[in-house]
PDB file of C-alpha atoms in Angstrom:
ATOM      1  CA  MET A   1       0.000   0.000   0.000  1.00 45.00           C
ATOM      2  CA  THR A   2       2.801   2.394   0.875  1.00 46.00           C
ATOM      3  CA  GLY A   3       4.532   1.550  -2.387  1.00 44.00           C
ATOM      4  CA  LYS A   4       1.376   2.273  -4.346  1.00 45.00           C
ATOM      5  CA  SER A   5       1.059   5.658  -2.640  1.00 43.00           C
ATOM      6  CA  ALA A   6       4.664   6.458  -3.535  1.00 41.00           C
ATOM      7  CA  LYS A   7       4.011   5.660  -7.201  1.00 43.00           C
ATOM      8  CA  LYS A   8       1.077   8.072  -7.246  1.00 45.00           C
ATOM      9  CA  ILE A   9       3.139  11.102  -6.171  1.00 46.00           C
ATOM     10  CA  PRO A  10       4.269  12.158  -9.680  1.00 53.00           C
ATOM     11  CA  GLY A  11       0.709  11.648 -10.950  1.00 75.00           C
ATOM     12  CA  ALA A  12      -0.653  13.665  -8.033  1.00 76.00           C
ATOM     13  CA  LYS A  13       1.708  16.550  -8.817  1.00 81.00           C
ATOM     14  CA  ALA A  14       0.798  16.497 -12.491  1.00 82.00           C
ATOM     15  CA  LYS A  15      -2.903  16.395 -11.677  1.00 82.00           C
ATOM     16  CA  PHE A  16      -2.595  19.314  -9.256  1.00 85.00           C
ATOM     17  CA  PHE A  17      -0.582  21.574 -11.568  1.00 85.00           C
ATOM     18  CA  SER A  18      -2.806  20.759 -14.536  1.00 86.00           C
ATOM     19  CA  SER A  19      -5.739  22.439 -12.796  1.00 85.00           C
ATOM     20  CA  PRO A  20      -5.913  26.225 -13.345  1.00 90.00           C
ATOM     21  CA  ALA A  21      -8.025  26.606 -10.190  1.00 89.00           C
ATOM     22  CA  ALA A  22      -5.464  24.715  -8.100  1.00 90.00           C
ATOM     23  CA  VAL A  23      -2.530  26.747  -9.405  1.00 93.00           C
ATOM     24  CA  SER A  24      -4.401  30.027  -8.968  1.00 94.00           C
ATOM     25  CA  ALA A  25      -5.369  29.113  -5.404  1.00 94.00           C
ATOM     26  CA  ALA A  26      -1.783  28.136  -4.598  1.00 94.00           C
ATOM     27  CA  VAL A  27      -0.409  31.397  -6.026  1.00 96.00           C
ATOM     28  CA  ILE A  28      -2.933  33.544  -4.137  1.00 96.00           C
ATOM     29  CA  THR A  29      -2.234  31.658  -0.908  1.00 95.00           C
ATOM     30  CA  ALA A  30       1.508  32.086  -1.400  1.00 96.00           C
ATOM     31  CA  LEU A  31       1.089  35.842  -1.972  1.00 96.00           C
ATOM     32  CA  LEU A  32      -1.012  36.173   1.174  1.00 95.00           C
ATOM     33  CA  ILE A  33       1.586  34.223   3.167  1.00 95.00           C
ATOM     34  CA  LEU A  34       4.289  36.520   1.826  1.00 97.00           C
ATOM     35  CA  THR A  35       2.193  39.554   2.770  1.00 96.00           C
ATOM     36  CA  ALA A  36       1.703  38.274   6.316  1.00 95.00           C
ATOM     37  CA  LEU A  37       5.410  37.496   6.635  1.00 96.00           C
ATOM     38  CA  VAL A  38       6.480  40.955   5.430  1.00 96.00           C
ATOM     39  CA  CYS A  39       3.994  42.652   7.764  1.00 94.00           C
ATOM     40  CA  GLU A  40       5.133  40.532  10.708  1.00 94.00           C
ATOM     41  CA  LEU A  41       8.801  41.324  10.043  1.00 95.00           C
ATOM     42  CA  HIS A  42       7.955  45.005   9.766  1.00 94.00           C
ATOM     43  CA  GLY A  43       6.084  44.821  13.084  1.00 92.00           C
ATOM     44  CA  ILE A  44       9.097  43.180  14.749  1.00 92.00           C
ATOM     45  CA  TYR A  45      11.415  45.839  13.321  1.00 94.00           C
ATOM     46  CA  ALA A  46       9.088  48.628  14.483  1.00 92.00           C
ATOM     47  CA  SER A  47       8.890  47.222  18.022  1.00 90.00           C
ATOM     48  CA  PHE A  48      12.683  47.024  18.338  1.00 92.00           C
ATOM     49  CA  SER A  49      13.409  50.363  16.694  1.00 92.00           C
ATOM     50  CA  GLY A  50      10.662  52.219  18.532  1.00 89.00           C
ATOM     51  CA  SER A  51       9.051  53.383  15.293  1.00 91.00           C
ATOM     52  CA  VAL A  52       5.348  53.278  14.434  1.00 92.00           C
ATOM     53  CA  PRO A  53       4.192  50.478  12.100  1.00 93.00           C
ATOM     54  CA  TYR A  54       2.748  51.530   8.763  1.00 92.00           C
ATOM     55  CA  TRP A  55      -0.759  50.466   9.768  1.00 92.00           C
ATOM     56  CA  GLU A  56      -0.713  52.760  12.837  1.00 92.00           C
ATOM     57  CA  ARG A  57       0.588  55.905  11.130  1.00 92.00           C
ATOM     58  CA  ILE A  58      -1.617  58.893  10.334  1.00 91.00           C
ATOM     59  CA  TYR A  59      -1.712  59.561   6.586  1.00 90.00           C
ATOM     60  CA  ALA A  60      -4.659  61.880   6.019  1.00 89.00           C
ATOM     61  CA  ALA A  61      -7.807  63.261   7.586  1.00 89.00           C
ATOM     62  CA  PRO A  62     -10.186  60.772   9.214  1.00 89.00           C
ATOM     63  CA  TYR A  63     -12.576  59.028   6.842  1.00 90.00           C
ATOM     64  CA  SER A  64     -10.731  60.203   3.743  1.00 90.00           C
ATOM     65  CA  ALA A  65     -12.200  58.532   0.671  1.00 89.00           C
ATOM     66  CA  PRO A  66     -10.056  56.315  -1.557  1.00 91.00           C
ATOM     67  CA  GLY A  67      -7.859  58.411  -3.788  1.00 83.00           C
ATOM     68  CA  ALA A  68      -4.332  59.031  -4.968  1.00 68.00           C
ATOM     69  CA  GLY A  69      -2.985  59.755  -1.484  1.00 74.00           C
ATOM     70  CA  THR A  70      -4.704  56.872   0.260  1.00 84.00           C
ATOM     71  CA  ILE A  71      -5.569  54.077  -2.142  1.00 89.00           C
ATOM     72  CA  LEU A  72      -8.301  52.567   0.060  1.00 89.00           C
ATOM     73  CA  GLY A  73      -9.036  55.601   2.201  1.00 91.00           C
ATOM     74  CA  THR A  74      -8.503  56.094   5.933  1.00 91.00           C
ATOM     75  CA  ASP A  75     -10.279  55.091   9.136  1.00 90.00           C
ATOM     76  CA  TYR A  76     -11.563  57.285  11.973  1.00 88.00           C
ATOM     77  CA  GLN A  77      -7.988  58.172  13.025  1.00 90.00           C
ATOM     78  CA  GLY A  78      -6.679  58.817   9.529  1.00 91.00           C
ATOM     79  CA  ARG A  79      -4.791  55.529   9.297  1.00 92.00           C
ATOM     80  CA  SER A  80      -4.443  53.758   5.962  1.00 93.00           C
ATOM     81  CA  VAL A  81      -7.177  51.159   5.457  1.00 93.00           C
ATOM     82  CA  LEU A  82      -4.992  49.377   2.893  1.00 93.00           C
ATOM     83  CA  PHE A  83      -2.103  48.880   5.316  1.00 94.00           C
ATOM     84  CA  ARG A  84      -4.469  47.827   8.113  1.00 94.00           C
ATOM     85  CA  ALA A  85      -6.233  45.304   5.900  1.00 95.00           C
ATOM     86  CA  LEU A  86      -2.895  43.857   4.761  1.00 95.00           C
ATOM     87  CA  ALA A  87      -1.739  43.667   8.386  1.00 94.00           C
ATOM     88  CA  GLY A  88      -4.896  41.657   9.090  1.00 93.00           C
ATOM     89  CA  THR A  89      -3.264  38.730   7.291  1.00 95.00           C
ATOM     90  CA  ILE A  90      -0.976  38.307  10.345  1.00 93.00           C
ATOM     91  CA  PRO A  91      -3.648  37.226  12.875  1.00 93.00           C
ATOM     92  CA  ALA A  92      -5.430  35.308  10.106  1.00 93.00           C
ATOM     93  CA  PHE A  93      -2.408  33.122   9.393  1.00 94.00           C
ATOM     94  CA  LYS A  94      -1.466  32.824  13.053  1.00 93.00           C
ATOM     95  CA  VAL A  95      -4.877  31.496  14.029  1.00 93.00           C
ATOM     96  CA  GLY A  96      -4.850  29.191  11.010  1.00 92.00           C
ATOM     97  CA  LEU A  97      -1.459  27.740  11.918  1.00 94.00           C
ATOM     98  CA  VAL A  98      -2.103  27.394  15.660  1.00 94.00           C
ATOM     99  CA  ALA A  99      -5.610  25.997  15.308  1.00 93.00           C
ATOM    100  CA  GLY A 100      -4.695  23.866  12.286  1.00 92.00           C
ATOM    101  CA  VAL A 101      -1.745  22.175  13.981  1.00 94.00           C
ATOM    102  CA  ILE A 102      -3.769  21.452  17.131  1.00 94.00           C
ATOM    103  CA  SER A 103      -6.792  20.088  15.252  1.00 94.00           C
ATOM    104  CA  VAL A 104      -4.759  17.964  12.816  1.00 94.00           C
ATOM    105  CA  PHE A 105      -2.523  16.481  15.523  1.00 95.00           C
ATOM    106  CA  THR A 106      -5.455  15.744  17.853  1.00 95.00           C
ATOM    107  CA  GLY A 107      -7.747  14.378  15.159  1.00 95.00           C
ATOM    108  CA  THR A 108      -5.054  12.191  13.593  1.00 95.00           C
ATOM    109  CA  ALA A 109      -3.744  10.790  16.882  1.00 94.00           C
ATOM    110  CA  LEU A 110      -7.160  10.005  18.348  1.00 95.00           C
ATOM    111  CA  GLY A 111      -8.546   8.698  15.063  1.00 95.00           C
ATOM    112  CA  ILE A 112      -5.661   6.279  14.510  1.00 94.00           C
ATOM    113  CA  CYS A 113      -5.724   5.051  18.118  1.00 94.00           C
ATOM    114  CA  ALA A 114      -9.489   4.518  18.022  1.00 94.00           C
ATOM    115  CA  GLY A 115      -9.458   2.694  14.694  1.00 93.00           C
ATOM    116  CA  PHE A 116      -6.368   0.587  15.366  1.00 93.00           C
ATOM    117  CA  PHE A 117      -6.795  -0.467  19.006  1.00 91.00           C
ATOM    118  CA  ARG A 118     -10.610  -0.476  19.013  1.00 91.00           C
ATOM    119  CA  GLY A 119     -12.316  -1.708  22.203  1.00 90.00           C
ATOM    120  CA  LYS A 120     -12.330   0.731  25.114  1.00 93.00           C
ATOM    121  CA  VAL A 121      -9.989   3.130  23.315  1.00 93.00           C
ATOM    122  CA  ASP A 122     -12.489   3.388  20.471  1.00 93.00           C
ATOM    123  CA  ASP A 123     -15.440   3.800  22.863  1.00 94.00           C
ATOM    124  CA  ILE A 124     -13.715   6.580  24.813  1.00 95.00           C
ATOM    125  CA  THR A 125     -12.651   8.390  21.627  1.00 94.00           C
ATOM    126  CA  VAL A 126     -16.158   8.208  20.147  1.00 93.00           C
ATOM    127  CA  TRP A 127     -17.580   9.568  23.405  1.00 94.00           C
ATOM    128  CA  ILE A 128     -15.054  12.435  23.427  1.00 93.00           C
ATOM    129  CA  TYR A 129     -15.652  13.571  19.843  1.00 92.00           C
ATOM    130  CA  SER A 130     -19.418  13.133  20.221  1.00 92.00           C
ATOM    131  CA  THR A 131     -19.275  15.417  23.259  1.00 91.00           C
ATOM    132  CA  PHE A 132     -17.201  18.031  21.437  1.00 90.00           C
ATOM    133  CA  ALA A 133     -19.472  17.835  18.391  1.00 89.00           C
ATOM    134  CA  SER A 134     -22.530  18.515  20.536  1.00 89.00           C
ATOM    135  CA  MET A 135     -21.095  21.700  22.078  1.00 87.00           C
ATOM    136  CA  PRO A 136     -21.769  25.081  20.428  1.00 89.00           C
ATOM    137  CA  THR A 137     -18.420  26.102  18.962  1.00 88.00           C
ATOM    138  CA  LEU A 138     -18.661  29.806  19.727  1.00 87.00           C
ATOM    139  CA  LEU A 139     -19.811  29.151  23.302  1.00 88.00           C
ATOM    140  CA  PHE A 140     -16.862  26.823  23.890  1.00 90.00           C
ATOM    141  CA  ILE A 141     -14.408  29.392  22.504  1.00 89.00           C
ATOM    142  CA  LEU A 142     -15.763  32.148  24.722  1.00 86.00           C
ATOM    143  CA  SER A 143     -15.798  29.840  27.776  1.00 88.00           C
ATOM    144  CA  PHE A 144     -12.180  28.846  27.216  1.00 88.00           C
ATOM    145  CA  ALA A 145     -11.174  32.481  26.772  1.00 83.00           C
ATOM    146  CA  LEU A 146     -12.912  33.305  30.073  1.00 83.00           C
ATOM    147  CA  LEU A 147     -11.136  30.382  31.763  1.00 83.00           C
ATOM    148  CA  SER A 148      -7.791  31.714  30.568  1.00 80.00           C
ATOM    149  CA  VAL A 149      -8.489  34.968  32.383  1.00 76.00           C
ATOM    150  CA  SER A 150      -9.621  33.364  35.656  1.00 81.00           C
ATOM    151  CA  SER A 151      -6.953  30.637  35.818  1.00 84.00           C
ATOM    152  CA  PRO A 152      -3.512  31.989  36.886  1.00 85.00           C
ATOM    153  CA  GLY A 153      -1.657  28.918  35.618  1.00 84.00           C
ATOM    154  CA  LEU A 154      -3.257  29.007  32.175  1.00 87.00           C
ATOM    155  CA  ARG A 155      -2.877  32.771  32.042  1.00 87.00           C
ATOM    156  CA  GLY A 156       0.846  32.462  32.750  1.00 89.00           C
ATOM    157  CA  PHE A 157       1.278  29.876  30.007  1.00 89.00           C
ATOM    158  CA  LEU A 158      -0.591  32.038  27.517  1.00 89.00           C
ATOM    159  CA  GLU A 159       1.512  35.081  28.386  1.00 88.00           C
ATOM    160  CA  LYS A 160       4.782  33.190  27.886  1.00 91.00           C
ATOM    161  CA  ALA A 161       3.639  31.513  24.661  1.00 90.00           C
ATOM    162  CA  GLY A 162       2.118  34.752  23.416  1.00 87.00           C
ATOM    163  CA  ALA A 163       5.382  36.612  23.980  1.00 87.00           C
ATOM    164  CA  VAL A 164       7.198  34.086  21.793  1.00 88.00           C
ATOM    165  CA  LEU A 165       4.546  34.036  19.070  1.00 87.00           C
ATOM    166  CA  ARG A 166       3.802  37.775  19.322  1.00 88.00           C
ATOM    167  CA  ILE A 167       0.143  37.089  20.086  1.00 89.00           C
ATOM    168  CA  ASP A 168      -1.976  38.726  22.785  1.00 87.00           C
ATOM    169  CA  PRO A 169      -2.775  36.162  25.543  1.00 87.00           C
ATOM    170  CA  GLY A 170      -6.512  36.680  25.074  1.00 85.00           C
ATOM    171  CA  ALA A 171      -6.209  36.157  21.315  1.00 88.00           C
ATOM    172  CA  LEU A 172      -4.011  33.077  21.842  1.00 90.00           C
ATOM    173  CA  ALA A 173      -6.690  31.591  24.095  1.00 90.00           C
ATOM    174  CA  VAL A 174      -9.174  32.044  21.253  1.00 90.00           C
ATOM    175  CA  TYR A 175      -6.762  30.411  18.786  1.00 92.00           C
ATOM    176  CA  LEU A 176      -6.272  27.397  21.079  1.00 92.00           C
ATOM    177  CA  ALA A 177     -10.008  27.040  21.608  1.00 92.00           C
ATOM    178  CA  ILE A 178     -10.630  27.110  17.849  1.00 93.00           C
ATOM    179  CA  GLY A 179      -8.072  24.334  17.412  1.00 92.00           C
ATOM    180  CA  MET A 180      -9.694  22.288  20.175  1.00 91.00           C
ATOM    181  CA  THR A 181     -13.028  22.373  18.351  1.00 89.00           C
ATOM    182  CA  GLY A 182     -11.791  21.696  14.800  1.00 89.00           C
ATOM    183  CA  TRP A 183     -10.505  18.118  15.099  1.00 93.00           C
ATOM    184  CA  VAL A 184     -13.784  16.199  15.270  1.00 92.00           C
ATOM    185  CA  GLY A 185     -14.407  15.808  11.529  1.00 91.00           C
ATOM    186  CA  LEU A 186     -10.842  14.684  10.839  1.00 93.00           C
ATOM    187  CA  CYS A 187     -10.925  12.239  13.742  1.00 95.00           C
ATOM    188  CA  ARG A 188     -14.020  10.550  12.341  1.00 94.00           C
ATOM    189  CA  VAL A 189     -12.499  10.218   8.879  1.00 94.00           C
ATOM    190  CA  ILE A 190      -9.131   8.956  10.180  1.00 95.00           C
ATOM    191  CA  ARG A 191     -10.865   6.440  12.468  1.00 95.00           C
ATOM    192  CA  ALA A 192     -12.917   5.039   9.587  1.00 93.00           C
ATOM    193  CA  GLU A 193      -9.874   4.840   7.318  1.00 93.00           C
ATOM    194  CA  THR A 194      -7.780   3.149  10.015  1.00 94.00           C
ATOM    195  CA  LEU A 195     -10.486   0.549  10.585  1.00 92.00           C
ATOM    196  CA  LYS A 196     -10.176  -0.409   6.916  1.00 92.00           C
ATOM    197  CA  LEU A 197      -6.387  -0.341   6.878  1.00 91.00           C
ATOM    198  CA  ARG A 198      -5.966  -2.531   9.962  1.00 89.00           C
ATOM    199  CA  SER A 199      -7.876  -5.341   8.257  1.00 87.00           C
ATOM    200  CA  LEU A 200      -5.581  -5.449   5.213  1.00 88.00           C
ATOM    201  CA  ALA A 201      -3.338  -8.471   4.694  1.00 89.00           C
ATOM    202  CA  TYR A 202       0.028  -6.754   5.147  1.00 87.00           C
ATOM    203  CA  VAL A 203      -1.076  -5.150   8.427  1.00 88.00           C
ATOM    204  CA  ASN A 204      -2.364  -8.491   9.741  1.00 86.00           C
ATOM    205  CA  ALA A 205       0.877 -10.142   8.675  1.00 89.00           C
ATOM    206  CA  ALA A 206       2.892  -7.578  10.609  1.00 87.00           C
ATOM    207  CA  ARG A 207       0.764  -8.087  13.707  1.00 86.00           C
ATOM    208  CA  ILE A 208       1.092 -11.884  13.508  1.00 86.00           C
ATOM    209  CA  ALA A 209       4.862 -11.496  13.108  1.00 87.00           C
ATOM    210  CA  GLY A 210       4.926  -9.663  16.435  1.00 86.00           C
ATOM    211  CA  VAL A 211       5.753  -6.205  15.117  1.00 86.00           C
ATOM    212  CA  ASN A 212       5.109  -3.520  17.721  1.00 90.00           C
ATOM    213  CA  SER A 213       1.796  -1.696  17.281  1.00 88.00           C
ATOM    214  CA  LEU A 214       3.465   1.723  17.249  1.00 91.00           C
ATOM    215  CA  VAL A 215       5.798   0.541  14.481  1.00 91.00           C
ATOM    216  CA  ILE A 216       2.835  -0.703  12.433  1.00 91.00           C
ATOM    217  CA  ILE A 217       1.068   2.616  12.895  1.00 92.00           C
ATOM    218  CA  TRP A 218       4.165   4.585  11.915  1.00 91.00           C
ATOM    219  CA  ARG A 219       5.082   2.471   8.874  1.00 89.00           C
ATOM    220  CA  HIS A 220       1.731   1.334   7.492  1.00 89.00           C
ATOM    221  CA  ILE A 221      -1.181   3.379   8.885  1.00 91.00           C
ATOM    222  CA  LEU A 222       0.140   6.927   9.076  1.00 91.00           C
ATOM    223  CA  PRO A 223       1.570   7.071   5.510  1.00 88.00           C
ATOM    224  CA  ASN A 224      -1.814   6.024   4.124  1.00 88.00           C
ATOM    225  CA  VAL A 225      -3.812   8.677   5.984  1.00 90.00           C
ATOM    226  CA  ARG A 226      -1.270  11.456   5.497  1.00 87.00           C
ATOM    227  CA  HIS A 227      -3.144  12.872   2.518  1.00 86.00           C
ATOM    228  CA  LEU A 228      -6.225  13.305   4.700  1.00 89.00           C
ATOM    229  CA  THR A 229      -4.290  15.346   7.252  1.00 92.00           C
ATOM    230  CA  ILE A 230      -2.966  17.654   4.518  1.00 89.00           C
ATOM    231  CA  ILE A 231      -6.434  18.174   3.067  1.00 88.00           C
ATOM    232  CA  TYR A 232      -8.103  18.768   6.422  1.00 91.00           C
ATOM    233  CA  PHE A 233      -5.341  21.124   7.544  1.00 92.00           C
ATOM    234  CA  THR A 234      -6.024  23.333   4.534  1.00 90.00           C
ATOM    235  CA  LEU A 235      -9.785  23.266   5.047  1.00 88.00           C
ATOM    236  CA  ASN A 236      -9.540  23.778   8.828  1.00 91.00           C
ATOM    237  CA  PHE A 237      -7.244  26.732   8.171  1.00 92.00           C
ATOM    238  CA  GLY A 238     -10.043  28.573   6.378  1.00 90.00           C
ATOM    239  CA  SER A 239     -12.595  27.638   9.039  1.00 91.00           C
ATOM    240  CA  ALA A 240     -10.279  28.919  11.768  1.00 93.00           C
ATOM    241  CA  VAL A 241      -9.879  32.237   9.966  1.00 93.00           C
ATOM    242  CA  MET A 242     -13.656  32.660   9.718  1.00 92.00           C
ATOM    243  CA  LEU A 243     -14.113  31.889  13.420  1.00 91.00           C
ATOM    244  CA  GLU A 244     -11.364  34.339  14.382  1.00 90.00           C
ATOM    245  CA  VAL A 245     -13.009  37.044  12.282  1.00 92.00           C
ATOM    246  CA  LEU A 246     -16.363  36.294  13.939  1.00 90.00           C
ATOM    247  CA  VAL A 247     -14.872  36.506  17.431  1.00 90.00           C
ATOM    248  CA  GLY A 248     -13.058  39.726  16.493  1.00 88.00           C
ATOM    249  CA  TYR A 249     -16.282  41.114  15.057  1.00 88.00           C
ATOM    250  CA  LEU A 250     -17.939  40.503  18.438  1.00 85.00           C
ATOM    251  CA  GLY A 251     -15.071  42.344  20.142  1.00 81.00           C
ATOM    252  CA  LEU A 252     -13.842  39.277  22.029  1.00 76.00           C
ATOM    253  CA  GLY A 253     -10.553  38.571  20.252  1.00 70.00           C
ATOM    254  CA  GLY A 254      -8.188  40.073  22.836  1.00 65.00           C
ATOM    255  CA  ASN A 255      -6.338  43.386  22.783  1.00 63.00           C
ATOM    256  CA  ASN A 256      -4.008  42.593  19.928  1.00 67.00           C
ATOM    257  CA  SER A 257      -2.002  45.564  18.700  1.00 75.00           C
ATOM    258  CA  ILE A 258      -2.248  44.254  15.137  1.00 84.00           C
ATOM    259  CA  PRO A 259      -5.584  45.030  13.445  1.00 88.00           C
ATOM    260  CA  GLY A 260      -7.843  42.103  12.640  1.00 90.00           C
ATOM    261  CA  TRP A 261     -10.419  41.804   9.903  1.00 93.00           C
ATOM    262  CA  GLY A 262     -13.196  41.150  12.410  1.00 91.00           C
ATOM    263  CA  SER A 263     -12.620  44.397  14.292  1.00 89.00           C
ATOM    264  CA  MET A 264     -12.296  46.295  10.995  1.00 91.00           C
ATOM    265  CA  ILE A 265     -15.612  44.891   9.773  1.00 91.00           C
ATOM    266  CA  ALA A 266     -17.293  45.795  13.069  1.00 89.00           C
ATOM    267  CA  ALA A 267     -15.902  49.344  12.944  1.00 87.00           C
ATOM    268  CA  GLY A 268     -16.729  49.768   9.270  1.00 88.00           C
ATOM    269  CA  GLN A 269     -20.279  48.542   9.770  1.00 87.00           C
ATOM    270  CA  GLU A 270     -20.985  51.367  12.197  1.00 81.00           C
ATOM    271  CA  ARG A 271     -19.978  53.947   9.581  1.00 82.00           C
ATOM    272  CA  LEU A 272     -21.772  52.608   6.547  1.00 84.00           C
ATOM    273  CA  TRP A 273     -24.615  55.038   7.136  1.00 82.00           C
ATOM    274  CA  ARG A 274     -22.106  57.838   6.549  1.00 82.00           C
ATOM    275  CA  GLY A 275     -21.062  56.330   3.235  1.00 85.00           C
ATOM    276  CA  VAL A 276     -17.734  55.086   4.621  1.00 87.00           C
ATOM    277  CA  TRP A 277     -17.680  51.687   2.945  1.00 91.00           C
ATOM    278  CA  TRP A 278     -13.957  51.178   2.297  1.00 92.00           C
ATOM    279  CA  GLU A 279     -12.930  49.854   5.726  1.00 91.00           C
ATOM    280  CA  LEU A 280     -15.534  47.092   5.722  1.00 92.00           C
ATOM    281  CA  GLY A 281     -15.005  46.460   2.026  1.00 92.00           C
ATOM    282  CA  ALA A 282     -11.222  46.036   2.270  1.00 93.00           C
ATOM    283  CA  ALA A 283     -11.354  43.634   5.218  1.00 94.00           C
ATOM    284  CA  GLY A 284     -14.270  41.670   3.793  1.00 93.00           C
ATOM    285  CA  PHE A 285     -12.686  41.372   0.355  1.00 95.00           C
ATOM    286  CA  LEU A 286      -9.334  40.105   1.666  1.00 94.00           C
ATOM    287  CA  MET A 287     -11.091  37.628   3.955  1.00 94.00           C
ATOM    288  CA  PHE A 288     -13.184  36.397   1.030  1.00 94.00           C
ATOM    289  CA  ILE A 289     -10.119  35.987  -1.196  1.00 95.00           C
ATOM    290  CA  MET A 290      -8.169  34.082   1.467  1.00 94.00           C
ATOM    291  CA  ILE A 291     -10.958  31.674   2.377  1.00 93.00           C
ATOM    292  CA  LEU A 292     -11.884  31.094  -1.265  1.00 94.00           C
ATOM    293  CA  ALA A 293      -8.253  30.331  -2.129  1.00 94.00           C
ATOM    294  CA  LEU A 294      -7.897  27.968   0.841  1.00 92.00           C
ATOM    295  CA  ASN A 295     -11.095  26.113   0.005  1.00 91.00           C
ATOM    296  CA  LEU A 296     -10.088  25.738  -3.649  1.00 92.00           C
ATOM    297  CA  LEU A 297      -6.637  24.591  -2.552  1.00 91.00           C
ATOM    298  CA  GLY A 298      -8.121  22.032  -0.180  1.00 87.00           C
ATOM    299  CA  ASP A 299     -10.461  20.650  -2.856  1.00 87.00           C
ATOM    300  CA  SER A 300      -7.617  20.470  -5.370  1.00 88.00           C
ATOM    301  CA  LEU A 301      -5.363  18.669  -2.899  1.00 86.00           C
ATOM    302  CA  ARG A 302      -8.136  16.191  -2.178  1.00 83.00           C
ATOM    303  CA  ASP A 303      -8.561  15.443  -5.877  1.00 81.00           C
ATOM    304  CA  ALA A 304      -4.808  15.076  -6.393  1.00 82.00           C
ATOM    305  CA  LEU A 305      -3.795  13.186  -3.247  1.00 78.00           C
ATOM    306  CA  ASP A 306      -6.751  10.913  -2.558  1.00 68.00           C
ATOM    307  CA  PRO A 307      -5.723   7.426  -3.788  1.00 58.00           C
ATOM    308  CA  ARG A 308      -9.342   6.608  -4.572  1.00 58.00           C
ATOM    309  CA  SER A 309      -9.723   9.518  -6.989  1.00 55.00           C
ATOM    310  CA  SER A 310      -9.343   8.718 -10.645  1.00 50.00           C
TER     311      SER A 310
END
């Protein structure tokens, strides 16, 4: 089975790059990653040099309309909406990475253990993901964020981790909570796939030969579910971004110094009646482009990497 997967790699690459939608999604995602990286490096430089980041500088009068001086206009303080919208890629990618890694690791580990060992391990895992699936996602995120404030130990961990990752502790609590709610779908898929893989002849032969279960999982199970983790990571990335924007829109995303699309949309919504549409429009458009590109990329990866696809 592993050998068959290895033979499909060149075909998978050719299939992916032959799709205009896949290539376009990959290019757009790469450009957004580059934008987030440049903005993050600029923020680090500004913090060490004592200068003001581009997205916090005053460029024109408040609520200036888009024009030659300010391409996408200014907000209520006269700051560039373009620079603030581009800086919003930083929290978007940070929440996607943090939540995506947590959800993929948790879903893959629990799904493989449940499908391979079965019995009580399977029963406990099914109970856990059924419980998580029954909880309202937004309520769980807000509850975890509240717990991070009231628990000194968790608060201390979030402050130390946030200092390393340059994330506000309150925002990091939201990111962790999003990751803790995004693993259920992957766990179900991995569990079902592992149940099929463990019944194959070469896996049974390894078990009869006395090969350690962890070795079997590492050599035979994990390589054959790896494509699922890649696909779900991409799709969960987009879902995490949408949840972070929703939490930011509600004003519960922490006091991050870097502007987020959710807070920009909330602020822009209040000024639509004055004809100030550019703040909401810039944040909403970039969010739409990112999530669309991630969803197209995830679908294209599924078509290219899934061994069952023709």
